[in-house]
Amino acid sequence: MRIAVFGTGEVGSAVAGKLKSLGHDVVFGSRHPRPDQDGIPVLSHSEAAEHGEWLVNALHGDDAMAILPPLPLAGKLLIDIGNFQSVITGPLTHTLGESLQNALPDTRVVKTLNFVSAQLMGAPERLSAPHTMFIAANDAGARAAVIELLQDFGWRDILNLGDLTACRAMESLASMWIRLYETLGHVYFNIAIVRDPV
Ligand SMILES: NC(=O)c1ccc[n+]([C@@H]2O[C@H](COP(=O)([O-])OP(=O)(O)OC[C@H]3O[C@@H](n4cnc5c(N)ncnc54)[C@H](OP(=O)(O)O)[C@@H]3O)[C@@H](O)[C@H]2O)c1
């Protein structure tokens, strides 16, 4: 699969590296094109958009809203890992996942991975007990395709939360992540949803 990862920071590097290790044809989209970063070509945003059948948003929310909607992304699938803000100081009034979908009506936006540390995204086995990944998308086919990719990443407990209104819950977890990080002092944690049959 040809995949373009937007953002060369912590999340972009982790996810692009994992995708490359799985054999995908990966490029970065960046403000600063260069021959490569860790062996992955770094293209301009528009060149990366052209390359990718699938796209990954690894940008901060406001940057993603500035960069992605003007690009020709119709017909493509966009995995959104971003958040508008990590420290939520008031009610969450809008979400990045829903905002991207509204701005890109012909692109299938899939929200996932936004509430775990970059170090765990492609290496969930780093944690010693089972833990949960959420996924949401308006398009059921896109959701199913990304569930398969998450399984390739090593995720075993993937909980389908339905359409993108679930972003309101999923993006709220970024704030929880920050508090847990401050409390625990490291990034190796995640939540597990324990559900018994009733
Ligand atoms: N870090 C985590 O563990 C983690 C976990 C879950 C979710 N997230 C979410 O993932 C997203 C990326 O986080 P990150 O930690 O990877 O951030 P980061 O390390 O700061 O990387 C963000 C990338 O965005 C690009 N960028 C920076 N400023 C920009 C600007 N003004 N305009 C356009 N592009 C700009 C840069 O790439 P170029 O210089 O190549 O353009 C930069 O490398 C955020 O939305 C965050 O909430 C992060």
Coordinates of C-alpha atoms and ligand atoms in Angstrom, one line a residue:
M1 CA 0.0 0.0 0.0
R2 CA 1.2 3.5 -0.8
I3 CA 0.9 5.5 2.4
A4 CA 1.7 9.2 3.2
V5 CA 2.4 10.3 6.7
F6 CA 1.9 14.0 7.4
G7 CA 4.2 15.2 10.1
T8 CA 7.8 14.0 10.8
G9 CA 7.6 14.4 14.6
E10 CA 7.2 11.8 17.4
V11 CA 4.0 10.2 16.1
G12 CA 4.8 10.5 12.4
S13 CA 8.3 8.9 12.9
A14 CA 6.9 6.0 14.9
V15 CA 4.0 5.2 12.6
A16 CA 5.9 5.7 9.4
G17 CA 8.7 3.4 10.7
K18 CA 6.2 0.7 11.6
L19 CA 4.4 0.9 8.2
K20 CA 7.8 0.7 6.4
S21 CA 8.7 -2.4 8.5
L22 CA 5.5 -4.0 7.4
G23 CA 6.5 -3.5 3.7
H24 CA 4.3 -0.5 2.8
D25 CA 5.5 2.2 0.4
V26 CA 5.7 5.1 2.8
V27 CA 6.6 8.7 2.4
F28 CA 6.4 11.7 4.8
G29 CA 4.6 15.0 3.9
S30 CA 6.5 17.9 5.5
R31 CA 7.1 21.6 5.4
H32 CA 10.8 20.7 4.9
P33 CA 11.2 18.2 2.0
R34 CA 14.5 16.4 2.1
P35 CA 16.0 13.1 0.7
D36 CA 14.9 11.1 3.7
Q37 CA 14.4 10.7 7.4
D38 CA 15.4 7.2 8.7
G39 CA 15.3 5.9 5.1
I40 CA 11.8 7.3 4.4
P41 CA 11.5 10.0 1.6
V42 CA 10.4 13.4 2.9
L43 CA 8.2 15.1 0.3
S44 CA 6.2 18.3 0.3
H45 CA 2.6 18.0 1.5
S46 CA 1.2 18.1 -2.0
E47 CA 3.7 15.5 -3.4
A48 CA 2.9 13.2 -0.4
A49 CA -0.9 13.6 -1.0
E50 CA -0.3 12.5 -4.6
H51 CA 1.7 9.5 -3.5
G52 CA -0.6 8.1 -0.8
E53 CA -3.6 5.9 -1.3
W54 CA -3.9 6.1 2.4
L55 CA -2.8 9.1 4.5
V56 CA -1.9 9.4 8.2
N57 CA -2.4 12.7 10.1
A58 CA 0.4 13.0 12.6
L59 CA 0.1 16.8 12.9
H60 CA -1.2 19.0 15.7
G61 CA -4.9 19.8 15.2
D62 CA -4.8 23.4 14.0
D63 CA -1.9 22.5 11.7
A64 CA -3.8 19.6 10.3
M65 CA -6.9 21.8 9.6
A66 CA -4.7 24.3 7.8
I67 CA -2.7 21.7 5.7
L68 CA -5.0 18.8 4.8
P69 CA -8.3 20.2 3.6
P70 CA -6.8 22.2 0.6
L71 CA -5.0 19.0 -0.7
P72 CA -6.6 16.8 -3.3
L73 CA -7.6 13.9 -1.0
A74 CA -10.9 12.9 -2.5
G75 CA -11.4 9.1 -2.7
K76 CA -8.5 8.5 -0.2
L77 CA -8.6 7.1 3.4
L78 CA -7.2 9.3 6.1
I79 CA -6.2 7.9 9.5
D80 CA -6.4 10.7 12.0
I81 CA -4.1 10.3 15.1
G82 CA -4.2 14.0 16.0
N83 CA -5.8 16.0 18.8
F84 CA -6.7 19.7 18.9
Q85 CA -5.3 20.1 22.4
S86 CA -3.8 17.9 24.9
V87 CA -4.6 19.9 28.0
I88 CA -8.3 20.4 27.9
T89 CA -9.1 23.5 30.0
G90 CA -12.9 23.6 29.3
P91 CA -15.6 21.7 27.5
L92 CA -14.6 20.0 24.3
T93 CA -16.6 22.1 21.7
H94 CA -15.4 20.4 18.5
T95 CA -13.2 17.5 17.5
L96 CA -10.4 17.1 15.0
G97 CA -11.8 13.9 13.5
E98 CA -15.2 15.4 12.8
S99 CA -13.7 18.7 11.6
L100 CA -11.5 16.9 9.1
Q101 CA -14.4 14.8 7.9
N102 CA -16.6 17.9 7.4
A103 CA -13.8 19.7 5.6
L104 CA -13.0 16.6 3.4
P105 CA -16.4 15.1 2.6
D106 CA -15.0 12.8 -0.1
T107 CA -12.2 11.4 2.1
R108 CA -12.9 8.5 4.5
V109 CA -11.6 9.7 7.9
V110 CA -10.8 7.0 10.5
K111 CA -9.9 8.0 14.0
T112 CA -7.7 5.8 16.1
L113 CA -4.4 5.7 18.1
N114 CA -4.8 9.3 19.3
F115 CA -4.9 8.4 23.1
V116 CA -1.8 6.2 23.4
S117 CA 1.9 7.3 23.4
A118 CA 3.8 7.2 20.1
Q119 CA 6.0 4.5 21.6
L120 CA 3.1 2.1 21.9
M121 CA 1.3 2.8 18.6
G122 CA 3.2 0.3 16.6
A123 CA 4.4 -1.8 19.6
P124 CA 1.4 -2.5 21.8
E125 CA 3.2 -5.6 23.0
R126 CA 5.5 -3.3 25.1
L127 CA 2.8 -3.5 27.8
S128 CA 2.6 -6.7 29.8
A129 CA -1.2 -7.0 30.0
P130 CA -4.0 -6.8 27.4
H131 CA -5.1 -3.3 26.7
T132 CA -7.6 -1.6 24.3
M133 CA -7.5 0.4 21.1
F134 CA -10.6 2.4 20.0
I135 CA -11.5 3.1 16.4
A136 CA -14.3 5.2 14.8
A137 CA -15.3 6.2 11.3
N138 CA -18.4 7.0 9.4
D139 CA -17.5 4.5 6.6
A140 CA -17.8 0.9 7.8
G141 CA -15.5 -0.4 5.1
A142 CA -12.7 2.1 6.0
R143 CA -13.1 1.2 9.6
A144 CA -12.7 -2.5 8.8
A145 CA -9.6 -1.9 6.6
V146 CA -7.9 0.1 9.4
I147 CA -8.8 -2.6 12.0
E148 CA -6.8 -5.0 9.8
L149 CA -3.9 -2.6 9.8
L150 CA -4.1 -2.2 13.6
Q151 CA -3.9 -6.0 13.9
D152 CA -0.8 -5.9 11.7
F153 CA 0.6 -3.3 14.2
G154 CA 0.0 -6.0 16.9
W155 CA -3.2 -4.6 18.5
R156 CA -5.4 -7.5 19.8
D157 CA -8.3 -5.8 21.6
I158 CA -9.8 -3.3 19.1
L159 CA -13.1 -1.8 20.1
N160 CA -15.2 -0.3 17.3
L161 CA -17.0 2.8 18.7
G162 CA -19.0 3.4 15.5
D163 CA -19.2 6.8 13.7
L164 CA -17.0 9.8 14.2
T165 CA -19.1 11.3 16.9
A166 CA -17.0 8.9 19.1
C167 CA -14.1 11.5 18.5
R168 CA -15.7 13.5 21.4
A169 CA -14.9 10.7 23.8
M170 CA -11.6 9.6 22.1
E171 CA -10.1 13.1 22.0
S172 CA -11.1 13.8 25.6
L173 CA -8.7 11.0 26.5
A174 CA -5.7 13.1 25.4
S175 CA -6.3 15.1 28.5
M176 CA -6.4 11.9 30.6
W177 CA -3.2 10.8 29.0
I178 CA -1.3 14.0 30.1
R179 CA -2.5 13.6 33.7
L180 CA -1.5 9.9 33.7
Y181 CA 1.9 10.8 32.2
E182 CA 2.5 13.5 34.9
T183 CA 1.4 11.0 37.6
L184 CA 3.3 7.9 36.4
G185 CA 6.4 9.7 35.0
H186 CA 6.6 7.6 31.8
V187 CA 4.7 6.8 28.6
Y188 CA 4.2 3.0 29.0
F189 CA 0.5 2.8 30.0
N190 CA -2.9 2.4 28.3
I191 CA -6.5 1.7 29.4
A192 CA -8.1 -1.7 29.1
I193 CA -11.9 -2.1 28.8
V194 CA -13.0 -5.1 30.9
R195 CA -16.4 -6.3 29.7
D196 CA -18.2 -9.4 31.0
P197 CA -21.2 -10.9 29.2
V198 CA -24.5 -9.9 30.9
Ligands
LIG1 N1 3.4 12.3 21.0 C1 2.5 11.4 21.3 O1 2.8 10.4 22.0 C2 1.1 11.5 20.8 C3 0.2 10.5 21.2 C4 -1.1 10.5 20.7 C5 -1.5 11.5 19.8 N2 -0.6 12.5 19.5 C6 -1.1 13.6 18.6 O2 -0.3 13.4 17.4 C7 -0.1 14.7 16.8 C8 1.4 14.9 16.6 O3 2.0 14.8 17.8 P1 3.6 14.7 17.9 O4 3.9 14.5 19.3 O5 4.1 13.8 16.9 O6 4.0 16.2 17.6 P2 5.5 16.7 17.1 O7 6.6 15.8 17.5 O8 5.6 18.2 17.5 O9 5.4 16.7 15.5 C9 4.4 17.4 14.8 C10 4.9 17.6 13.4 O10 4.0 18.6 12.8 C11 4.7 19.4 11.9 N3 4.6 20.8 12.3 C12 5.0 21.4 13.5 N4 4.6 22.7 13.5 C13 3.9 22.9 12.4 C14 3.3 24.1 11.9 N5 3.3 25.3 12.5 N6 2.6 24.0 10.7 C15 2.6 22.8 10.0 N7 3.2 21.6 10.5 C16 3.9 21.7 11.7 C17 6.2 19.1 12.0 O11 6.6 18.3 10.9 P3 7.4 19.0 9.7 O12 8.4 19.9 10.3 O13 8.0 17.8 8.9 O14 6.4 19.7 8.8 C18 6.3 18.3 13.3 O15 7.3 17.3 13.2 C19 -0.8 15.7 17.7 O16 -2.0 16.1 17.3 C20 -0.8 15.0 19.1 O17 -1.9 15.4 19.9 C21 0.7 12.5 20.0

